[in-house]
Amino acid sequence: MNAPTDAQRMEKIVSLCKRRGFIFQSSEIYGGLNGAWDYGPLGVELKRNLKNYWWRVMVHERDDVVGIDGAILTHPAVLKASGHVEGFSDPMIDCRTCKAHFRADQLAEKKGVRQCPNCGGKDLTEARQFNLMFETHVGASAEESSVAYLRPETAQSIFVQFKNILEVSRKKLPFGIAQIGKAFRNEINPRNFTFRSREFEQMELEYFCRPEQGMEFLEYWKEERLKFYENVGLSRANLNVLDVPDQERAFYSKGTYDIEYDFPFGRQELEGVAYRTDYDLSQHQKASGKSLEYFDEETKERFIPHVVEPSAGVDRTVLALICEAYTEDQAPNDKGEMESRIVLRFSPRIAPIKCAVFPLLKNKEQLVAKAKEVVRLLRPDMTVFYDESGAIGRRYRRQDEIGTPFGVTVDFETLGEKDPALRDTVTVRDRDSMKQERIAIQDLSAILLERLR
Ligand code: GAP
């Protein structure tokens, strides 16, 4: 079942992303570059937090996974062996009336007649295959020998370095190699904000195992990845697992799950978890003539490992996090009157700014000095935003809109002016409940860190 779409909600999210500095159109002052996006000061923090959390749970917290950071420029032989040069294409149709290009599956049909979704024209070409890889030239000459590709997925450098990593890490099956990095696809029709871009980032794990373990690890990784999405704040109700039918899977895959999210523009793929058998390593062994076999010391067998691949999109997950977090509700202003507010209810774990610090009044030197001291204390442990301008309610509101989970206020109690017992304590306001509690400055960092883990 497809999720209902909500174009208005999506418009508000896109506009908030620009207004508050999460995501900008690339090259905007020159009219924009279609399919490319720049992450602003808050977007880059959100994206990093997501990638760091993925790296933490997929690599650091495990004994059986190591990392790699491969090159983007890829030797054509790699992508010939993997099948990308021949087959990494989408069927494309042109409209002869408005000259627009479309993926064949994006065409509209009216009473059984194919129509251009741009101008409604019916004069369309037949579908032809369009290779999605970006080709470039390495070195000064533009001869064929110097052709290289921008990688269309991060996975291939993992397969190509399999033997080196096996040797240096001395891992035994089952074990995995993880990578986060840019990938490039010349998408015919980039759309839905950052969802389908031409330049994007992937977080991929290639988990190698014995052939008879493939199906079991497919199930295992599907479950692990669902847990991951819940742990970064996506609700299970908005996630869906699609068991990709035989006829839609890559021919070498024995099983693939798509983890989908209900975006305001519909249910769409966040991640593919695919059992790719021994296809990739076998292809590279054949094409390179180098052995990519594994020697099992216990059974004395030599074989090409099978692989299960959870492959997630960074940008798509960032977009899902923003869509999930976006909320409009009512909150009291400084006069106690209810006002509508926009809140990004990010999980504290991935929120771009963890804590905002406010002196109650900006013209009271002692409050300002104390607030700056609190900022200095917290900064080594978390991202902190200092704000002294405007009424306190407005300052909270600005932080709610960017999803800052905690607001710390330095007031006259902090200075011990009313009750000496409260000297060097601050109020901590929770973004979602808007409740405030008093915490001693010396405990602040440890208490907040516990809530951010
Ligand atoms: N190595 C396997 C692989 O690349 P994929 O399904 O083509 O599989 C994996 O891509 C993930 O990469 C997708 O689930 C999606 O999150 C992300 N992705 C793919 N194409 C994208 C695009 N044009 N824009 C943004 N993200 C994309």
Coordinates of C-alpha atoms and ligand atoms in Angstrom, one line a residue:
M1 CA 0.0 0.0 0.0
N2 CA 1.3 3.4 -0.9
A3 CA 1.5 6.2 1.8
P4 CA -0.6 9.2 1.1
T5 CA 1.4 12.1 -0.3
D6 CA 1.4 15.6 1.2
A7 CA 2.9 18.1 -1.2
Q8 CA 2.2 21.1 1.1
R9 CA 4.1 19.5 4.0
M10 CA 7.0 18.8 1.6
E11 CA 7.1 22.4 0.5
K12 CA 7.3 23.6 4.1
I13 CA 10.2 21.2 4.7
V14 CA 12.1 22.3 1.7
S15 CA 11.6 26.0 2.6
L16 CA 12.7 25.4 6.2
C17 CA 15.8 23.6 5.0
K18 CA 16.8 26.6 3.0
R19 CA 15.7 29.2 5.6
R20 CA 17.6 27.6 8.5
G21 CA 20.7 26.4 6.6
F22 CA 20.2 22.7 6.2
I23 CA 20.3 22.3 2.5
F24 CA 20.8 24.7 -0.4
Q25 CA 20.5 24.2 -4.1
S26 CA 24.0 23.8 -5.6
S27 CA 25.3 26.8 -7.6
E28 CA 22.1 28.7 -6.7
I29 CA 23.3 32.2 -7.6
Y30 CA 24.0 30.9 -11.2
G31 CA 20.6 29.4 -11.5
G32 CA 21.3 26.0 -9.9
L33 CA 22.8 22.7 -10.9
N34 CA 20.1 20.1 -11.3
G35 CA 20.6 17.0 -9.0
A36 CA 23.3 18.6 -6.8
W37 CA 22.9 20.0 -3.3
D38 CA 25.0 21.8 -0.8
Y39 CA 24.5 21.1 2.9
G40 CA 24.6 24.3 5.0
P41 CA 25.9 24.8 8.6
L42 CA 23.1 22.7 10.2
G43 CA 22.8 20.2 7.4
V44 CA 26.5 19.3 7.6
E45 CA 26.2 18.6 11.3
L46 CA 23.1 16.5 10.9
K47 CA 24.7 14.5 8.1
R48 CA 27.9 14.0 10.1
N49 CA 26.0 12.8 13.1
L50 CA 24.2 10.2 11.0
K51 CA 27.4 9.0 9.3
N52 CA 29.2 8.9 12.7
Y53 CA 26.4 6.9 14.2
W54 CA 26.4 4.4 11.3
W55 CA 30.2 4.0 11.6
R56 CA 29.9 3.6 15.3
V57 CA 27.4 0.7 15.2
M58 CA 28.6 -0.9 11.9
V59 CA 32.3 -0.7 12.6
H60 CA 33.5 0.4 16.0
E61 CA 31.0 -1.6 18.1
R62 CA 31.7 -4.8 16.2
D63 CA 34.6 -7.2 16.1
D64 CA 33.8 -8.5 12.6
V65 CA 33.8 -5.3 10.5
V66 CA 36.6 -3.1 9.4
G67 CA 36.5 0.1 7.3
I68 CA 37.9 1.4 4.0
D69 CA 37.9 4.8 2.3
G70 CA 38.3 4.1 -1.4
A71 CA 38.9 6.4 -4.4
I72 CA 36.1 8.0 -6.3
L73 CA 37.9 7.8 -9.6
T74 CA 37.6 4.2 -10.8
H75 CA 39.6 2.2 -13.4
P76 CA 37.2 1.2 -16.3
A77 CA 38.2 -2.4 -15.9
V78 CA 36.6 -2.5 -12.5
L79 CA 33.3 -1.3 -13.8
K80 CA 33.5 -3.5 -16.9
A81 CA 33.9 -6.5 -14.6
S82 CA 31.1 -5.5 -12.3
G83 CA 28.8 -5.1 -15.3
H84 CA 28.3 -1.3 -14.9
V85 CA 29.8 -0.3 -18.2
E86 CA 27.5 -2.7 -20.1
G87 CA 24.4 -2.6 -18.0
F88 CA 24.1 0.3 -15.5
S89 CA 21.5 2.1 -17.5
D90 CA 17.9 3.3 -17.3
P91 CA 15.4 3.2 -20.2
M92 CA 15.0 6.8 -21.5
I93 CA 12.3 8.4 -23.6
D94 CA 12.4 11.9 -25.2
C95 CA 9.5 14.1 -25.9
R96 CA 9.9 15.5 -29.4
T97 CA 7.6 18.4 -28.6
C98 CA 9.3 19.9 -25.5
K99 CA 12.6 18.0 -25.8
A100 CA 12.4 16.8 -22.2
H101 CA 13.9 13.4 -21.3
F102 CA 12.2 10.9 -19.0
R103 CA 12.8 7.5 -17.5
A104 CA 10.3 5.2 -19.2
D105 CA 8.7 4.3 -15.9
Q106 CA 8.0 7.9 -15.1
L107 CA 5.8 8.5 -18.2
A108 CA 2.2 9.4 -17.7
E109 CA -0.6 7.5 -19.5
K110 CA -4.0 8.8 -20.4
K111 CA -6.6 6.3 -21.7
G112 CA -3.7 4.0 -22.6
V113 CA -1.8 6.6 -24.6
R114 CA 1.7 7.6 -23.4
Q115 CA 2.0 11.3 -22.5
C116 CA 4.9 13.6 -21.8
P117 CA 4.6 14.5 -18.0
N118 CA 6.1 17.9 -18.8
C119 CA 4.0 19.2 -21.7
G120 CA 1.3 16.5 -22.2
G121 CA 2.7 15.9 -25.8
K122 CA 2.2 12.5 -27.3
D123 CA 5.0 12.6 -29.8
L124 CA 7.5 10.4 -27.9
T125 CA 10.5 8.4 -28.9
E126 CA 10.9 4.7 -28.2
A127 CA 12.8 3.9 -25.0
R128 CA 16.6 3.5 -25.3
Q129 CA 19.2 2.6 -22.7
F130 CA 21.0 5.5 -21.1
N131 CA 24.1 4.7 -19.1
L132 CA 24.1 6.5 -15.8
M133 CA 27.8 6.7 -15.1
F134 CA 29.8 9.9 -15.3
E135 CA 32.8 9.4 -17.5
T136 CA 35.9 11.5 -17.1
H137 CA 39.5 11.6 -18.4
V138 CA 42.5 11.0 -16.2
G139 CA 45.8 12.7 -17.3
A140 CA 46.5 15.3 -19.9
S141 CA 45.5 13.4 -23.0
A142 CA 41.9 12.6 -23.9
E143 CA 42.7 9.2 -25.5
E144 CA 40.6 6.2 -24.7
S145 CA 43.3 4.7 -22.4
S146 CA 42.8 7.5 -19.9
V147 CA 39.1 7.1 -19.5
A148 CA 37.9 6.7 -15.8
Y149 CA 34.5 6.8 -14.2
L150 CA 33.2 8.5 -11.1
R151 CA 32.1 5.5 -9.0
P152 CA 28.3 4.8 -9.2
E153 CA 28.5 3.0 -5.9
T154 CA 31.1 2.6 -3.2
A155 CA 30.8 -1.2 -3.2
Q156 CA 33.3 -1.9 -6.0
S157 CA 36.4 -0.6 -4.2
I158 CA 35.5 -3.0 -1.4
F159 CA 35.4 -6.0 -3.7
V160 CA 38.6 -5.0 -5.5
Q161 CA 40.5 -4.5 -2.2
F162 CA 39.0 -7.7 -0.7
K163 CA 42.3 -9.6 -0.7
N164 CA 44.4 -6.8 0.7
I165 CA 42.0 -6.2 3.5
L166 CA 41.6 -9.9 4.3
E167 CA 45.4 -10.1 4.6
V168 CA 46.0 -7.0 6.7
S169 CA 43.0 -7.4 9.0
R170 CA 43.5 -11.2 9.5
K171 CA 39.7 -11.6 9.7
K172 CA 37.9 -14.9 9.4
L173 CA 34.5 -15.4 7.8
P174 CA 32.0 -14.1 8.4
F175 CA 33.4 -10.5 8.4
G176 CA 32.5 -7.2 6.7
I177 CA 34.1 -4.2 5.1
A178 CA 32.3 -0.9 5.5
Q179 CA 32.6 2.4 3.6
I180 CA 30.9 5.8 3.5
G181 CA 31.5 8.0 0.6
K182 CA 30.3 9.8 -2.5
A183 CA 28.7 8.1 -5.5
F184 CA 27.6 9.6 -8.8
R185 CA 24.8 8.8 -11.2
N186 CA 23.7 10.8 -14.1
E187 CA 20.1 10.4 -13.2
I188 CA 17.7 11.2 -16.1
N189 CA 15.3 12.9 -13.8
P190 CA 16.6 14.0 -10.4
R191 CA 13.6 14.8 -8.2
N192 CA 11.9 15.0 -4.9
F193 CA 14.5 17.4 -3.4
T194 CA 17.6 15.5 -2.4
F195 CA 15.9 12.1 -2.8
R196 CA 17.2 11.4 -6.3
S197 CA 20.4 13.3 -6.9
R198 CA 23.3 13.0 -9.3
E199 CA 25.9 13.3 -6.6
F200 CA 25.1 11.6 -3.3
E201 CA 26.6 9.6 -0.5
Q202 CA 26.3 6.0 0.4
M203 CA 26.9 4.0 3.6
E204 CA 27.7 0.5 2.5
L205 CA 28.7 -2.8 4.1
E206 CA 29.8 -5.8 2.2
Y207 CA 29.5 -8.7 4.7
F208 CA 31.3 -11.8 3.5
C209 CA 30.3 -15.3 4.5
R210 CA 30.2 -18.9 3.6
P211 CA 27.7 -19.7 0.8
E212 CA 25.3 -21.6 3.1
Q213 CA 25.1 -18.6 5.5
G214 CA 23.9 -16.1 2.8
M215 CA 20.2 -16.3 3.5
E216 CA 20.6 -16.3 7.2
F217 CA 22.7 -13.1 7.1
L218 CA 20.2 -11.5 4.7
E219 CA 17.6 -11.8 7.5
Y220 CA 20.1 -10.7 10.2
W221 CA 21.1 -7.5 8.4
K222 CA 17.5 -6.6 7.5
E223 CA 16.7 -6.7 11.2
E224 CA 19.9 -4.8 12.2
R225 CA 19.2 -2.1 9.7
L226 CA 15.6 -1.6 10.9
K227 CA 16.9 -1.2 14.4
F228 CA 19.4 1.4 13.1
Y229 CA 16.7 3.5 11.6
E230 CA 14.6 3.3 14.8
N231 CA 17.7 4.3 16.8
V232 CA 18.2 7.5 14.8
G233 CA 14.6 8.4 15.3
L234 CA 12.5 7.0 12.4
S235 CA 9.3 5.5 13.7
R236 CA 8.7 1.8 12.8
A237 CA 5.2 2.8 11.5
N238 CA 6.8 4.9 8.8
L239 CA 9.2 2.2 7.7
N240 CA 8.4 -0.7 5.4
V241 CA 10.2 -3.7 4.2
L242 CA 9.7 -4.8 0.6
D243 CA 10.7 -8.3 -0.2
V244 CA 11.8 -7.6 -3.8
P245 CA 10.1 -10.1 -6.1
D246 CA 12.3 -12.5 -8.2
Q247 CA 11.7 -10.7 -11.5
E248 CA 12.8 -7.3 -10.1
R249 CA 16.0 -8.5 -8.4
A250 CA 19.4 -8.3 -10.0
F251 CA 19.9 -11.7 -11.7
Y252 CA 22.8 -12.7 -9.3
S253 CA 20.8 -11.9 -6.2
K254 CA 19.2 -14.7 -4.2
G255 CA 17.2 -12.3 -2.1
T256 CA 16.8 -8.5 -1.7
Y257 CA 14.9 -6.4 0.8
D258 CA 14.2 -2.7 0.2
I259 CA 13.8 -0.7 3.4
E260 CA 11.4 2.0 2.5
Y261 CA 10.2 5.2 4.2
D262 CA 6.9 7.0 4.0
F263 CA 8.1 10.4 2.7
P264 CA 5.5 13.2 2.2
F265 CA 6.0 12.4 -1.6
G266 CA 5.2 8.7 -1.1
R267 CA 6.8 5.4 0.0
Q268 CA 10.3 5.2 -1.4
E269 CA 13.5 3.2 -0.9
L270 CA 16.0 4.2 1.8
E271 CA 18.3 1.2 1.6
G272 CA 18.7 -2.1 -0.2
V273 CA 19.8 -5.2 1.7
A274 CA 20.9 -7.6 -0.9
Y275 CA 22.3 -11.1 -0.9
R276 CA 24.6 -10.8 -3.9
T277 CA 26.0 -14.4 -3.8
D278 CA 29.7 -14.6 -5.0
Y279 CA 28.9 -12.6 -8.2
D280 CA 31.2 -9.6 -7.6
L281 CA 34.2 -11.4 -6.3
S282 CA 33.9 -14.0 -9.1
Q283 CA 33.6 -11.3 -11.7
H284 CA 36.8 -9.5 -10.5
Q285 CA 38.7 -12.7 -10.1
K286 CA 37.8 -13.7 -13.7
A287 CA 38.6 -10.2 -15.1
S288 CA 41.8 -9.5 -13.2
G289 CA 43.2 -13.0 -13.2
K290 CA 44.0 -12.6 -9.5
S291 CA 42.7 -15.1 -6.9
L292 CA 40.0 -13.6 -4.6
E293 CA 39.5 -16.9 -2.9
Y294 CA 39.3 -17.5 0.8
F295 CA 41.1 -20.4 2.5
D296 CA 39.3 -21.9 5.4
E297 CA 41.9 -23.2 7.8
E298 CA 39.6 -25.4 9.7
T299 CA 37.9 -27.2 6.8
K300 CA 40.9 -26.7 4.4
E301 CA 38.5 -25.5 1.7
R302 CA 39.3 -22.8 -0.8
F303 CA 36.3 -20.9 -2.2
I304 CA 34.9 -17.5 -3.2
P305 CA 32.9 -16.0 -0.3
H306 CA 29.3 -14.9 -0.7
V307 CA 28.3 -11.5 0.3
V308 CA 25.3 -9.7 1.9
E309 CA 25.2 -6.0 1.3
P310 CA 23.2 -3.4 3.3
S311 CA 23.5 -0.3 1.2
A312 CA 22.0 2.9 2.5
G313 CA 21.8 6.4 1.1
V314 CA 23.1 9.2 3.4
D315 CA 21.1 12.0 1.7
R316 CA 17.9 10.0 1.6
T317 CA 18.2 9.2 5.3
V318 CA 18.9 12.8 6.2
L319 CA 15.8 13.7 4.3
A320 CA 13.8 11.1 6.1
L321 CA 15.1 12.3 9.4
I322 CA 14.0 15.9 8.6
C323 CA 10.6 14.7 7.3
E324 CA 10.0 12.6 10.4
A325 CA 11.1 15.4 12.8
Y326 CA 9.1 18.2 11.2
T327 CA 6.2 19.1 13.5
E328 CA 3.9 22.1 14.0
D329 CA 2.4 22.5 17.5
Q330 CA 1.3 25.1 20.0
A331 CA 3.6 26.6 22.7
P332 CA 3.2 29.5 25.1
N333 CA 5.1 32.7 24.3
D334 CA 6.7 35.0 26.9
K335 CA 3.3 36.4 27.8
G336 CA 1.8 32.9 28.3
E337 CA -0.3 33.1 25.1
M338 CA -0.3 30.1 22.9
E339 CA 1.5 30.4 19.6
S340 CA 2.1 27.9 16.8
R341 CA 5.7 26.7 16.6
I342 CA 7.7 24.6 14.2
V343 CA 9.7 22.0 16.0
L344 CA 12.2 19.5 14.5
R345 CA 11.9 16.6 16.9
F346 CA 15.2 15.1 16.1
S347 CA 16.6 12.3 18.3
P348 CA 19.2 14.0 20.5
R349 CA 21.7 11.5 19.0
I350 CA 21.6 13.1 15.6
A351 CA 20.4 16.7 16.3
P352 CA 22.9 19.2 14.7
I353 CA 23.1 21.4 17.7
K354 CA 22.9 19.6 21.0
C355 CA 22.5 22.5 23.4
A356 CA 21.7 26.2 23.3
V357 CA 23.0 28.4 26.1
F358 CA 21.2 31.6 27.0
P359 CA 22.0 34.4 29.6
L360 CA 18.5 35.5 30.8
L361 CA 19.4 39.1 30.0
K362 CA 22.1 40.3 27.6
N363 CA 22.8 43.6 29.5
K364 CA 23.8 41.9 32.8
E365 CA 27.5 41.4 32.6
Q366 CA 27.6 38.6 35.2
L367 CA 24.9 36.6 33.5
V368 CA 26.7 36.9 30.2
A369 CA 30.1 35.9 31.7
K370 CA 28.6 32.9 33.4
A371 CA 26.7 31.8 30.3
K372 CA 30.0 32.0 28.3
E373 CA 31.7 30.0 30.9
V374 CA 29.0 27.3 30.5
V375 CA 29.6 27.3 26.7
R376 CA 33.3 26.8 27.2
L377 CA 32.6 23.9 29.6
L378 CA 30.3 22.1 27.2
R379 CA 32.1 22.8 23.9
P380 CA 34.6 20.0 24.1
D381 CA 31.8 17.5 24.4
M382 CA 29.0 18.7 22.1
T383 CA 27.9 21.3 19.6
V384 CA 26.7 24.4 21.5
F385 CA 25.0 27.5 20.3
Y386 CA 25.2 30.7 22.3
D387 CA 22.3 33.2 21.9
E388 CA 21.7 36.4 23.9
S389 CA 19.5 38.3 21.6
G390 CA 15.7 38.8 22.0
A391 CA 13.2 37.6 24.6
I392 CA 13.9 34.2 26.0
G393 CA 10.8 32.7 24.4
R394 CA 11.9 33.7 21.0
R395 CA 15.3 32.2 21.6
Y396 CA 13.7 28.9 22.6
R397 CA 11.6 29.1 19.4
R398 CA 14.6 29.6 17.2
Q399 CA 16.2 26.5 18.6
D400 CA 13.0 24.4 18.4
E401 CA 12.9 25.1 14.7
I402 CA 16.3 23.6 14.2
G403 CA 15.7 20.7 16.6
T404 CA 18.1 21.6 19.5
P405 CA 17.1 19.2 22.2
F406 CA 18.3 21.2 25.2
G407 CA 18.2 24.8 26.2
V408 CA 20.3 26.0 29.1
T409 CA 19.4 29.3 30.8
V410 CA 21.7 31.2 33.1
D411 CA 19.5 33.3 35.4
F412 CA 19.7 35.2 38.7
E413 CA 19.4 32.0 40.6
T414 CA 22.7 30.9 38.9
L415 CA 24.4 33.9 40.5
G416 CA 23.0 32.9 43.9
E417 CA 21.1 36.2 44.2
K418 CA 17.9 34.6 45.5
D419 CA 18.9 31.4 47.2
P420 CA 22.5 30.7 47.8
A421 CA 21.8 27.0 47.5
L422 CA 21.0 27.5 43.8
R423 CA 24.3 29.2 43.0
D424 CA 26.0 27.7 40.0
T425 CA 22.9 25.8 38.9
V426 CA 21.1 26.4 35.5
T427 CA 17.7 25.5 34.1
V428 CA 17.6 22.9 31.4
R429 CA 14.6 23.0 29.1
D430 CA 13.6 20.0 27.2
R431 CA 12.5 20.8 23.6
D432 CA 9.7 18.3 23.4
S433 CA 8.1 18.5 26.8
M434 CA 9.1 22.1 27.3
K435 CA 9.7 21.1 31.0
Q436 CA 12.5 22.8 32.9
E437 CA 14.8 21.3 35.5
R438 CA 17.6 22.8 37.6
I439 CA 21.0 21.2 37.2
A440 CA 24.3 22.1 38.8
I441 CA 26.8 23.4 36.2
Q442 CA 29.4 20.9 37.3
D443 CA 27.0 18.0 36.5
L444 CA 25.7 19.5 33.2
S445 CA 28.1 17.9 30.7
A446 CA 27.8 14.4 32.1
I447 CA 24.0 14.6 32.3
L448 CA 23.6 15.9 28.8
L449 CA 26.1 13.4 27.3
E450 CA 24.1 10.6 28.8
R451 CA 21.0 11.8 27.0
L452 CA 22.8 12.3 23.7
R453 CA 24.4 8.8 23.4
Ligands
GAP1 N1 25.8 -1.1 -4.0 C1 24.5 -1.3 -4.2 C2 23.8 -0.1 -4.6 O1 24.4 0.9 -4.9 P1 21.4 0.9 -5.0 O2 20.1 0.4 -4.6 O3 21.6 1.3 -6.4 O4 22.4 -0.2 -4.6 C3 21.8 2.0 -2.6 O5 21.8 2.2 -4.0 C4 21.3 3.2 -2.0 O6 21.9 4.4 -2.4 C5 19.8 3.5 -2.3 O7 19.0 2.7 -1.4 C6 19.7 4.9 -2.0 O8 19.5 5.2 -0.6 C7 21.0 5.5 -2.4 N2 20.9 6.1 -3.8 C8 20.9 5.4 -4.9 N3 20.8 6.3 -6.0 C9 20.6 7.5 -5.4 C10 20.4 8.8 -6.0 N4 20.3 9.0 -7.3 N5 20.2 9.8 -5.1 C11 20.3 9.6 -3.7 N6 20.5 8.4 -3.2 C12 20.7 7.4 -4.0

